[in-house]
XYZ file of C-alpha atoms in Angstrom:
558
model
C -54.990 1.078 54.721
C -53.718 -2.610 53.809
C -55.405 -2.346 50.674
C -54.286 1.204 50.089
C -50.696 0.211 50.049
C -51.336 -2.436 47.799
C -52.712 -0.262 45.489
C -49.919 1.809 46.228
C -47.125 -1.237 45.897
C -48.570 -2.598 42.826
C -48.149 0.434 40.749
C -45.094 1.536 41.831
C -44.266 -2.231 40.418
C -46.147 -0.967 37.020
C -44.101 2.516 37.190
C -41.200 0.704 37.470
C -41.978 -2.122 34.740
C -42.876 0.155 32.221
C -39.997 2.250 33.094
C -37.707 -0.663 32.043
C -40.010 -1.117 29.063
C -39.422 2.066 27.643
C -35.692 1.912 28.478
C -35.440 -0.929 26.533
C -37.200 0.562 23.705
C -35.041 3.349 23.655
C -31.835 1.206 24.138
C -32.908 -0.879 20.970
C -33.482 2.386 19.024
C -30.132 4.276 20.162
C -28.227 0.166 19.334
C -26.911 1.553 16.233
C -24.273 4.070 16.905
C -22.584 4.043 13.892
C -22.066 7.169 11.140
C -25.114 6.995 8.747
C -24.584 7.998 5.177
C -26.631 10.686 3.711
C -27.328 10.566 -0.065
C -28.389 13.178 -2.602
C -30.522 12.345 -5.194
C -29.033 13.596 -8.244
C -29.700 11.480 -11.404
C -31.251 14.309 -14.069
C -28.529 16.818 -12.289
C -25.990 14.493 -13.241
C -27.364 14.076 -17.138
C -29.124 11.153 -16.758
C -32.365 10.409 -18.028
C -32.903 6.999 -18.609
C -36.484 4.967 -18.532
C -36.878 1.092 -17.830
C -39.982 0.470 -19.628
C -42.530 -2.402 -21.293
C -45.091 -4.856 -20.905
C -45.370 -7.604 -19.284
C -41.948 -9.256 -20.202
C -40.169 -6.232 -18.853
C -42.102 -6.469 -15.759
C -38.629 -8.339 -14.466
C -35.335 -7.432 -15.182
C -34.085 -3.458 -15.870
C -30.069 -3.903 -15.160
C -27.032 -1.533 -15.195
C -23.486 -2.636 -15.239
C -21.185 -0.436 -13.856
C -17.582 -0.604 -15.103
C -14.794 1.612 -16.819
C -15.262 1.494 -20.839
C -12.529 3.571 -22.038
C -9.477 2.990 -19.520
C -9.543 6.322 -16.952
C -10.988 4.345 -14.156
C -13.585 6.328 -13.839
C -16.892 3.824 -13.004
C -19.360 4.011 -17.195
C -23.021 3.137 -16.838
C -25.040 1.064 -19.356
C -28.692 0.415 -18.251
C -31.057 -1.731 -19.937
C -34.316 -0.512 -21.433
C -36.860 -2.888 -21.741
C -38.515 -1.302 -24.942
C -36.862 1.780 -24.699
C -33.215 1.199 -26.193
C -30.502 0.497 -23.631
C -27.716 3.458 -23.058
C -24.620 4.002 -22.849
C -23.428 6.752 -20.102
C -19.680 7.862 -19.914
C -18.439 9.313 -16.373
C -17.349 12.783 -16.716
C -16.927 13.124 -12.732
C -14.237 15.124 -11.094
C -13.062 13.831 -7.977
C -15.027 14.279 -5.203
C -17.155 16.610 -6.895
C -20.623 16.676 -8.488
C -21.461 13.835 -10.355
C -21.668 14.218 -14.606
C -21.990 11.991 -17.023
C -22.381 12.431 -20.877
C -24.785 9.698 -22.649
C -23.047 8.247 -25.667
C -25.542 7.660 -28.522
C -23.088 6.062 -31.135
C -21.890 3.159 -28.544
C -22.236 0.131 -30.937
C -23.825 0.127 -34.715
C -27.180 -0.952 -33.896
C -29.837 0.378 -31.166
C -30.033 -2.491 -28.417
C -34.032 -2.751 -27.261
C -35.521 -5.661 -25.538
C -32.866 -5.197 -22.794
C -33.563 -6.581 -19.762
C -29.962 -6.942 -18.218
C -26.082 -6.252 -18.901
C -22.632 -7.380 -16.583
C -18.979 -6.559 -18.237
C -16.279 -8.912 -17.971
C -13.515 -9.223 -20.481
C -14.076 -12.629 -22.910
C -11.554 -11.943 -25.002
C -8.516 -11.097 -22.540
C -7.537 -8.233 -24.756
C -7.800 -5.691 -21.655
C -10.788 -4.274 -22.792
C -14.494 -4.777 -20.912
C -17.112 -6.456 -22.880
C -20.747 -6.900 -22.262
C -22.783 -9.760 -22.154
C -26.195 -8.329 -22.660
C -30.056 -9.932 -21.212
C -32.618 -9.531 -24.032
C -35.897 -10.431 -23.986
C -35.249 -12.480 -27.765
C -31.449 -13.543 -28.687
C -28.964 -12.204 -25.931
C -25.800 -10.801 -27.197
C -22.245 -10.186 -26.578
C -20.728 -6.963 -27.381
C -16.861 -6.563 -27.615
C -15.253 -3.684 -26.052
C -12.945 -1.512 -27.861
C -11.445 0.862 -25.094
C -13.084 3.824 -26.245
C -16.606 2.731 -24.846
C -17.351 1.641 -28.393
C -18.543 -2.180 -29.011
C -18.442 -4.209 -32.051
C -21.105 -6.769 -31.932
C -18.991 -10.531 -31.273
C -20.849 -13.049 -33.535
C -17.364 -13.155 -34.242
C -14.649 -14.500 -32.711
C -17.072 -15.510 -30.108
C -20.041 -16.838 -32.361
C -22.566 -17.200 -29.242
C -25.974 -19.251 -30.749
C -28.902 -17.979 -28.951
C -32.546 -18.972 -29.103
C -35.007 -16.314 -28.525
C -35.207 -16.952 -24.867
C -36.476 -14.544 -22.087
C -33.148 -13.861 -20.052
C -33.230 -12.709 -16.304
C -30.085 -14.236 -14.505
C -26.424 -14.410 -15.760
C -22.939 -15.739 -14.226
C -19.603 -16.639 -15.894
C -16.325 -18.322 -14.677
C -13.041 -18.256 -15.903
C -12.131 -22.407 -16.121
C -8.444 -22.934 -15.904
C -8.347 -25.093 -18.458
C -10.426 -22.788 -21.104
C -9.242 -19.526 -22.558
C -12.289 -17.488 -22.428
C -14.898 -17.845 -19.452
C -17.818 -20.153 -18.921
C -21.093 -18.260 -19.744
C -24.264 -18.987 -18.016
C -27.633 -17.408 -19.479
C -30.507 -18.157 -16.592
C -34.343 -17.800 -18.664
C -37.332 -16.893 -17.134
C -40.523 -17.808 -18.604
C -41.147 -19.750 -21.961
C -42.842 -17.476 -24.022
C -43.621 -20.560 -26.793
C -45.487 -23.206 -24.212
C -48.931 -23.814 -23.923
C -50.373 -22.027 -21.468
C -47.435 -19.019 -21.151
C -46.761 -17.363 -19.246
C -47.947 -19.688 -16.182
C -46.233 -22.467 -14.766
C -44.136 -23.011 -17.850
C -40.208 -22.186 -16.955
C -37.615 -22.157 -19.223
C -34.393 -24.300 -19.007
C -30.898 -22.451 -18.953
C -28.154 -21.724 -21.206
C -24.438 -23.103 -20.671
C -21.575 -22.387 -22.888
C -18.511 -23.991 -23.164
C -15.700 -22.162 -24.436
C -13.064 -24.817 -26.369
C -9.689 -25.708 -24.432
C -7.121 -23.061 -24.375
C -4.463 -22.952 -26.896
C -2.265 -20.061 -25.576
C -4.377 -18.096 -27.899
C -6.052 -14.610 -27.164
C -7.436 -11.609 -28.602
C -8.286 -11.902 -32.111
C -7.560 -15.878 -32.140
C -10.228 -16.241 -29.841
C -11.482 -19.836 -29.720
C -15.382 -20.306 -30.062
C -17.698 -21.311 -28.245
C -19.821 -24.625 -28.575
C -23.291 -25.198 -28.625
C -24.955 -24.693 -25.218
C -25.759 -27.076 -22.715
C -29.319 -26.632 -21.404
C -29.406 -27.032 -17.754
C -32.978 -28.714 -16.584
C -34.624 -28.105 -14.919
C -35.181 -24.388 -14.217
C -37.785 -22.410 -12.287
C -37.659 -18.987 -13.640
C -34.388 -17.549 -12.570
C -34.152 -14.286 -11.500
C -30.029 -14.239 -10.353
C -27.687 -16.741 -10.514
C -23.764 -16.588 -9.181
C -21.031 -18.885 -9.528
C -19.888 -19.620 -6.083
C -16.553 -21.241 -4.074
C -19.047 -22.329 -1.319
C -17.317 -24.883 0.120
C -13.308 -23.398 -0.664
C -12.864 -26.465 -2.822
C -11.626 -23.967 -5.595
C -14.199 -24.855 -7.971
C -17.296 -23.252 -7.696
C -20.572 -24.395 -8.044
C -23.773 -22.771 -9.692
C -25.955 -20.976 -7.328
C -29.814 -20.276 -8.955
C -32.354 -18.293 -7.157
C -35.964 -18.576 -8.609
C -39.413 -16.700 -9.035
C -41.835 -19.443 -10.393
C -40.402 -22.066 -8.160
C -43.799 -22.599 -6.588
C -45.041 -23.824 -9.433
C -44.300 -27.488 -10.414
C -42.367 -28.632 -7.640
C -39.613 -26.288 -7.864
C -37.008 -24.763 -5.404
C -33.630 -22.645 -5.138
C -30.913 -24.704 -6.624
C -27.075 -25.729 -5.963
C -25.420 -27.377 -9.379
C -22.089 -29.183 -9.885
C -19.693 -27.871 -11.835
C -16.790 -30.365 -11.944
C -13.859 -30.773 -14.117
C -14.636 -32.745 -16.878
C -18.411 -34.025 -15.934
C -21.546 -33.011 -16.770
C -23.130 -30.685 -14.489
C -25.960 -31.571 -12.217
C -27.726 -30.628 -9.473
C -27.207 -31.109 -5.627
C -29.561 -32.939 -4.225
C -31.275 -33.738 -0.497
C -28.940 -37.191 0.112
C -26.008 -34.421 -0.573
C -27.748 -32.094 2.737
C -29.088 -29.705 -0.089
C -32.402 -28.162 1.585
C -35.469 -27.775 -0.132
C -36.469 -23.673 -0.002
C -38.975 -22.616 -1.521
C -39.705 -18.329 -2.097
C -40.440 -16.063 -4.821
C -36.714 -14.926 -5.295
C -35.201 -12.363 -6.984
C -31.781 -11.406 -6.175
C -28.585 -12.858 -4.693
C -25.896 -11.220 -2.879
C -22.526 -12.869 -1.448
C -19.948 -12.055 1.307
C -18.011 -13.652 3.900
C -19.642 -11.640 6.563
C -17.528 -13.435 9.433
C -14.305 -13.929 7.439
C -14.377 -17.771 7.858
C -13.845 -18.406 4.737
C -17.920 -19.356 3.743
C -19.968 -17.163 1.985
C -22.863 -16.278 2.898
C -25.939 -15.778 1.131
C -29.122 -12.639 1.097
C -32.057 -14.004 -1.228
C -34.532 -11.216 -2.249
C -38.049 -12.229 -2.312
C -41.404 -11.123 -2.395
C -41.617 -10.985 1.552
C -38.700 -11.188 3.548
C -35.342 -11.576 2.665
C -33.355 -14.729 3.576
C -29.596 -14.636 4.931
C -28.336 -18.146 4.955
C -25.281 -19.119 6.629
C -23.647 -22.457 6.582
C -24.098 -25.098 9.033
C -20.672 -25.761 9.611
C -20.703 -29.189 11.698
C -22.811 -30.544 8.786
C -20.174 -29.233 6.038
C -17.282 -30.765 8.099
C -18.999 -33.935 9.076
C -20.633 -34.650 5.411
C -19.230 -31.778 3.645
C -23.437 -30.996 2.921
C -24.161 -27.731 1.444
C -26.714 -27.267 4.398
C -27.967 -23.582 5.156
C -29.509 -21.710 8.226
C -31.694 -18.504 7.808
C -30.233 -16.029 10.265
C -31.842 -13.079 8.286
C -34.255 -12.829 11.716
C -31.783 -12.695 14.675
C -29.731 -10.095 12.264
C -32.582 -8.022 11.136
C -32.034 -8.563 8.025
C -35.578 -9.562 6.579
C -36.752 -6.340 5.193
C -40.151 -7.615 4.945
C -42.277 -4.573 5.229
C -42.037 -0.739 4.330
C -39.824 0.916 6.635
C -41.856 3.852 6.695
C -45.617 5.200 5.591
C -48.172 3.525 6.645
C -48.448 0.531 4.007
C -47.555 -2.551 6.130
C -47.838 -5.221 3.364
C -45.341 -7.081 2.289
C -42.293 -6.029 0.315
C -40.980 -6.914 -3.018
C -36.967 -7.076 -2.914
C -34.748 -7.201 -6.052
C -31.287 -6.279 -6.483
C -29.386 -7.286 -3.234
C -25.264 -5.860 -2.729
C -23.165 -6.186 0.107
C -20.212 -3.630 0.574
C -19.468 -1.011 3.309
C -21.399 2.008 2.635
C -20.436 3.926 5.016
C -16.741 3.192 5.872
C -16.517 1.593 9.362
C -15.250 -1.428 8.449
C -18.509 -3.691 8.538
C -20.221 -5.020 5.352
C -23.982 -3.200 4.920
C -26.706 -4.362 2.549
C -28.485 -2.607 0.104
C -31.188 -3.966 -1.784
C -33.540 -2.474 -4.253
C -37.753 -2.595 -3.701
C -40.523 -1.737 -5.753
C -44.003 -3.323 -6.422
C -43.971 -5.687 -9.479
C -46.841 -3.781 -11.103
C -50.034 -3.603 -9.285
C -49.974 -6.492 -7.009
C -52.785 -5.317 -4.606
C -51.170 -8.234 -1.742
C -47.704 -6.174 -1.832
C -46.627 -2.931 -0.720
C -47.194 -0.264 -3.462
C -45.170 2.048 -1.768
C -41.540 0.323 -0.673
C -37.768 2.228 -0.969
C -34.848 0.891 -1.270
C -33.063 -0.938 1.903
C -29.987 0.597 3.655
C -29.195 -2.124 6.188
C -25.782 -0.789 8.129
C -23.411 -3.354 9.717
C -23.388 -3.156 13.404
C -20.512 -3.562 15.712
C -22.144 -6.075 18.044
C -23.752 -7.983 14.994
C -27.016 -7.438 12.689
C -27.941 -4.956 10.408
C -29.692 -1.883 11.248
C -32.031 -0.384 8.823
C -31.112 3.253 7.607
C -32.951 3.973 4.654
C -35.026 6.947 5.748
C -32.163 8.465 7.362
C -30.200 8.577 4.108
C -32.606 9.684 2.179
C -33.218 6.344 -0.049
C -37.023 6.668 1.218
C -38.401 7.502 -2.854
C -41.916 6.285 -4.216
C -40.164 4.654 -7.013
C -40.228 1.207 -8.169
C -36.538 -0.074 -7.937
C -35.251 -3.057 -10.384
C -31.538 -3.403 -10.667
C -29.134 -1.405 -9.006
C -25.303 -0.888 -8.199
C -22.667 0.469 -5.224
C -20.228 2.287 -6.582
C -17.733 4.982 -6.355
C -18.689 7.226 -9.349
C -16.437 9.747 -8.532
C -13.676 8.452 -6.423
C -13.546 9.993 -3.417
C -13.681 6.905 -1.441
C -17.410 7.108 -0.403
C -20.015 4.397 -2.399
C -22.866 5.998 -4.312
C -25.663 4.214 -5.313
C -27.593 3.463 -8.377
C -30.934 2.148 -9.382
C -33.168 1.366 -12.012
C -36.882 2.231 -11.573
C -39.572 0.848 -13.665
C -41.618 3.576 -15.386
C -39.283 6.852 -13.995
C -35.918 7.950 -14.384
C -32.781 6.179 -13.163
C -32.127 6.906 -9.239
C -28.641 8.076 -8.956
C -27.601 8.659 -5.199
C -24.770 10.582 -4.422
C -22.811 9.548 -1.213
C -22.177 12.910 0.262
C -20.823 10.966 4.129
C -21.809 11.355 7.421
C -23.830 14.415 9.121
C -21.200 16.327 11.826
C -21.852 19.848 12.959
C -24.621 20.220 10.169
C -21.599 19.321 7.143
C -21.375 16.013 5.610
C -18.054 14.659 5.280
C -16.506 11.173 4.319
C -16.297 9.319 7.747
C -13.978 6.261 8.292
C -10.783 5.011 6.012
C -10.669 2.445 3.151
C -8.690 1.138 0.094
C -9.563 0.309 -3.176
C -8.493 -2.589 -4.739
C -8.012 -3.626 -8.441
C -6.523 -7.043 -9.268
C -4.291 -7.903 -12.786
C -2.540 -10.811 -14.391
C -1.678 -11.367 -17.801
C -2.863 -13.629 -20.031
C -5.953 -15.214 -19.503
C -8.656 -13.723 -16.745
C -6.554 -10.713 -16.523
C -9.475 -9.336 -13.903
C -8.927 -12.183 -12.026
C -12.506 -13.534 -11.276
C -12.392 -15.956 -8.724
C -9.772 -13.949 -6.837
C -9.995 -13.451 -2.900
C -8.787 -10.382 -1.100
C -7.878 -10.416 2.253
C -7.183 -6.603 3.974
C -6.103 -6.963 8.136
C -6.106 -3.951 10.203
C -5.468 -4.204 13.898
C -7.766 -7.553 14.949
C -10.129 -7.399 12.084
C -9.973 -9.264 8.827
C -12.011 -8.631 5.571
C -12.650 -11.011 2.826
C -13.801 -9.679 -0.976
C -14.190 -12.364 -3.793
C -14.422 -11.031 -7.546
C -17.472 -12.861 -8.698
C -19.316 -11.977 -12.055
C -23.239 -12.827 -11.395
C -25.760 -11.939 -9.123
C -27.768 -9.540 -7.892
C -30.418 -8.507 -10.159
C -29.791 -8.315 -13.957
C -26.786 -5.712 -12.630
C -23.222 -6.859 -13.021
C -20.115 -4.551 -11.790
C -16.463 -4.367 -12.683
C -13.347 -2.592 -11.662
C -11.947 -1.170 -8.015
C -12.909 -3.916 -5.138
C -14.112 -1.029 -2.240
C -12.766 -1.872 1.554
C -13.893 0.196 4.239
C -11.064 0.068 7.327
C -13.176 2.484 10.248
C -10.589 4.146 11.565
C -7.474 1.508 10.790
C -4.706 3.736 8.837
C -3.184 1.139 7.167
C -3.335 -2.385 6.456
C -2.206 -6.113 5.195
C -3.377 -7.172 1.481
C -2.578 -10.498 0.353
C -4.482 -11.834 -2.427
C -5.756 -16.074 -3.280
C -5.118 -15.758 -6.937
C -7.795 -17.973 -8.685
C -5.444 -20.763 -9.243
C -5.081 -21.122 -5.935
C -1.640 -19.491 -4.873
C -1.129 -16.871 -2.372
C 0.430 -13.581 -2.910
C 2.875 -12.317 -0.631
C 1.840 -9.671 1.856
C 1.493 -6.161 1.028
C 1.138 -3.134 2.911
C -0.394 0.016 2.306
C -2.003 3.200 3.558
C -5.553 3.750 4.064
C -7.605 6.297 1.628
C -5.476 5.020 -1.150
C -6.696 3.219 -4.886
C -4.249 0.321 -5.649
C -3.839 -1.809 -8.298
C -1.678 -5.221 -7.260
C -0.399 -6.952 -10.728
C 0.230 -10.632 -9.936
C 3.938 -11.566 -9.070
C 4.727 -7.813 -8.026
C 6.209 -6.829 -5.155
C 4.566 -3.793 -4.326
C 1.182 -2.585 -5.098
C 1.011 0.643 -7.320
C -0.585 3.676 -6.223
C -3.424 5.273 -8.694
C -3.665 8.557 -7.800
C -7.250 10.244 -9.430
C -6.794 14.024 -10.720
């Protein structure tokens, strides 16, 4: 009988244990309670047929930049080809409705092929976006005319180019230059002995001359590049304000970095010097990973950036030590991509478990509730039989408690496609991010945000604002601007940054999601360091603050 009501004890014990087992199972699956996004896939619906294709060269790179080309604020696509030739795509979109866009064949005089990546920013401060185009062979600027035509800029800007093989871009608007500071990262050096292994190219830095008050059509040119050595096959690069010391430094992640001692980089960029890299005795960690994207955001609001690196394998999230920063000021980093769940290292669904392959990384809030989500782009690089040949795209949703959860499948993202570059926009400005992606070897992915699920409809769920910054003169976008939006007890930090992610460069509204806040506080860190005064405004709402105003202006879409 004794040994009976052991028996008897013990598995009630068992009963009980794996009870609390499963509870806790459940409880971890039912953590995220916030309104998933569901997404239409609508790309060839929409008029868009568009292929990223090519040998080996083009097995990297395959970029869109997503910005307004002829002045109706209505977010313009141009993707990059490979060998196909790159395309123009205007936004025909009503609001809130279907999506539409009409390709535009007669963009600029000549077709643009060997197009591996594109970001718009305006060199020229005329008001009008221009492109700074990736090629694999001599990378080009094209200057916007308003009417999404370009003229090609060898003049005013007369940009020398070698026929490098260009991955990674960033610029910076100097306040002591008229036009920005252009940085073209290279991948491999086609020329070396022994391409394509082991043999990195160095990078490209131009210098525009001082300003002179002049803009437009006087234009000031730019010198010769600077090469910046060494480099390890960059894949992104962003210019930064890491450390809040209003001039930012060069941040370089890299693919081929395993080869010949190499690692992710940190470079000065001081007034007046030369620039050159951080190094250990400055805190700067050695890291070492196949990476392929970078993505930024002040996910705390502290003021510090932190950092998602893509990779083949998991992706990092480094935040910054901050007792080492205030003790040394050391740019020293902690992965917290783990504790988050953040790594996206594997598939989240099928049954291939091998590793992943992560490219284009973006943080915004995707799905209104106030918390910044990640997306990041996947795909195998070819055939690589050690990685996952099946692997969507990322949805990683910002959750109230801390951490990302992963959301993919649920949205519908879950497509055997090969992802490359990508973008989160609002393509027809309804409030709600949409997402797109370029595939290597299919047609463009082009995922309409259609909101939350309630009651079997779909409908936007949570407030927001968008946000577009102007001052005259020079940097009229104003890169290097912060925004800061305050609802209730929460605080939100954007920074206008051109760089990053992967070979995919955005421009125009700044997208805040507020949850269920109905209005909020906007003050704006102009890039030469002065505060605006405090605006307020009212949620759902596109505004556009010009610098020295008192009152934000309401765009109102038809």
């Amino acid at each position: 009988m004794a040994y009976q009501k052991i028996q008897t004890i013990v598995g009630a014990l068992a009963t009980i244990i794996l009870s609390l087992l499963c509870t806790q199972t459940h409880s971890d699956e039912l953590a995220y309670t916030g309104d998933i996004p569901v997404f239409e896939e609508t790309a060839s619906k929409a008029g868009i047929e568009h292929y990223y294709e090519g040998p080996w060269e083009y097995f990297v790179g395959g970029g869109v930049a997503a910005f307004d080309c002829n002045g109706d604020f209505k977010p313009d696509l141009f993707f990059a080809g490979g060998t196909n030739p790159a395309s123009l795509y205007v936004n025909q979109s009503a609001t809130g409705g279907k999506l539409d866009f009409n390709k535009k064949d007669d963009y600029v005089s000549a077709v643009q092929t060997a197009v591996t990546g594109a970001y718009p920013l305006d060199i020229d401060n005329d008001g009008f976006m221009d492109l700074a185009i990736l090629r694999v062979g001599k990378n080009r600027l094209l200057r916007g005319n308003g009417d999404c035509t370009f003229d090609h800029a060898y003049e005013p800007f007369r940009l020398e180019t070698d026929s490098s093989w260009t991955t990674a871009f960033s610029a910076n608007f100097d306040p002591s230059t008229a036009q920005p500071s252009l940085v073209f990262g290279n991948y491999v050096d086609r020329i070396a002995p022994g391409s394509p292994w082991g043999t990195c190219d160095d990078h490209d830095f131009y210098q525009p001359s001082p300003k002179d008050g002049n803009t437009g059509d006087n234009a000031r040119l730019y010198a010769e590049p600077l090469k910046l050595s060494p480099g390890y096959c960059s894949l992104s690069m962003l210019f930064t304000d890491w450390n809040r010391s209003g001039r930012p430094s060069l941040r370089v992640t890299n693919d081929r970095q395993y080869h010949r001692g190499g690692e992710e980089q940190l470079w000065h960029f001081d007034s007046g010097a030369q620039p050159r890299l951080y190094t250990q005795n400055e805190g700067w960690q050695k890291v070492v990973i196949w990476g392929m994207g970078i993505a930024s955001a002040d996910l705390n609001a502290d003021g510090f950036p932190e950092f998602a690196l893509t990779s083949m394998g998991d992706t990092k999230l480094q935040q910054l030590e901050l007792d080492a920063f205030e003790e040394n000021g050391w740019p020293k980093y902690r992965d917290i991509g783990y504790e988050n769940g953040a790594t996206a290292h594997r598939p989240y669904t099928g049954t291939d478990l091998k590793p992943s392959t992560g490219w284009h990384a973006e943080f915004d809030d995707i799905n209104n509730d106030g918390l910044l989500d990640l997306f990041i782009t996947k795909g195998n690089v070819e055939q690589m039989p050690d990685f996952a040949s099946n692997d969507p795209d990322n949805l990683l949703l910002g959750k109230h408690g801390g951490g990302f959860h992963e959301a993919g499948l649920e949205a519908g993202l879950a497509l055997p496609t090969r992802g490359r570059g990508g973008a989160v926009v609002d393509l027809n400005n309804d409030g709600a991010l949409d997402l797109v992606v370029v595939n290597r070897g299919s047609n463009v992915s082009l995922f309409r945000n259609k909101g939350a699920l309630y009651n079997n409809r779909t409908r936007i769920s949570g407030n927001w604002l968008q946000i577009k910054l102007h001052q005259h003169g020079i940097n009229r976008n104003a890169i290097g601007a912060k925004i800061s939006v305050k609802s209730g007890n929460s605080t939100r930090i954007r920074t206008l940054q051109v760089g990053g992610g992967h070979a995919s460069g955005e421009s125009g509204f700044v997208h805040v999601g507020l949850g269920v806040a109905e209005r909020a506080s906007i003050r704006v860190l102009w890039p030469d360091g002065q505060w605006s005064a405090a605006y307020r405004a009212f949620a759902n709402n596109f505004l556009i603050i010009e610098r020295n105003s008192t009152e934000p202006k309401y765009w109102y879409p038809e």
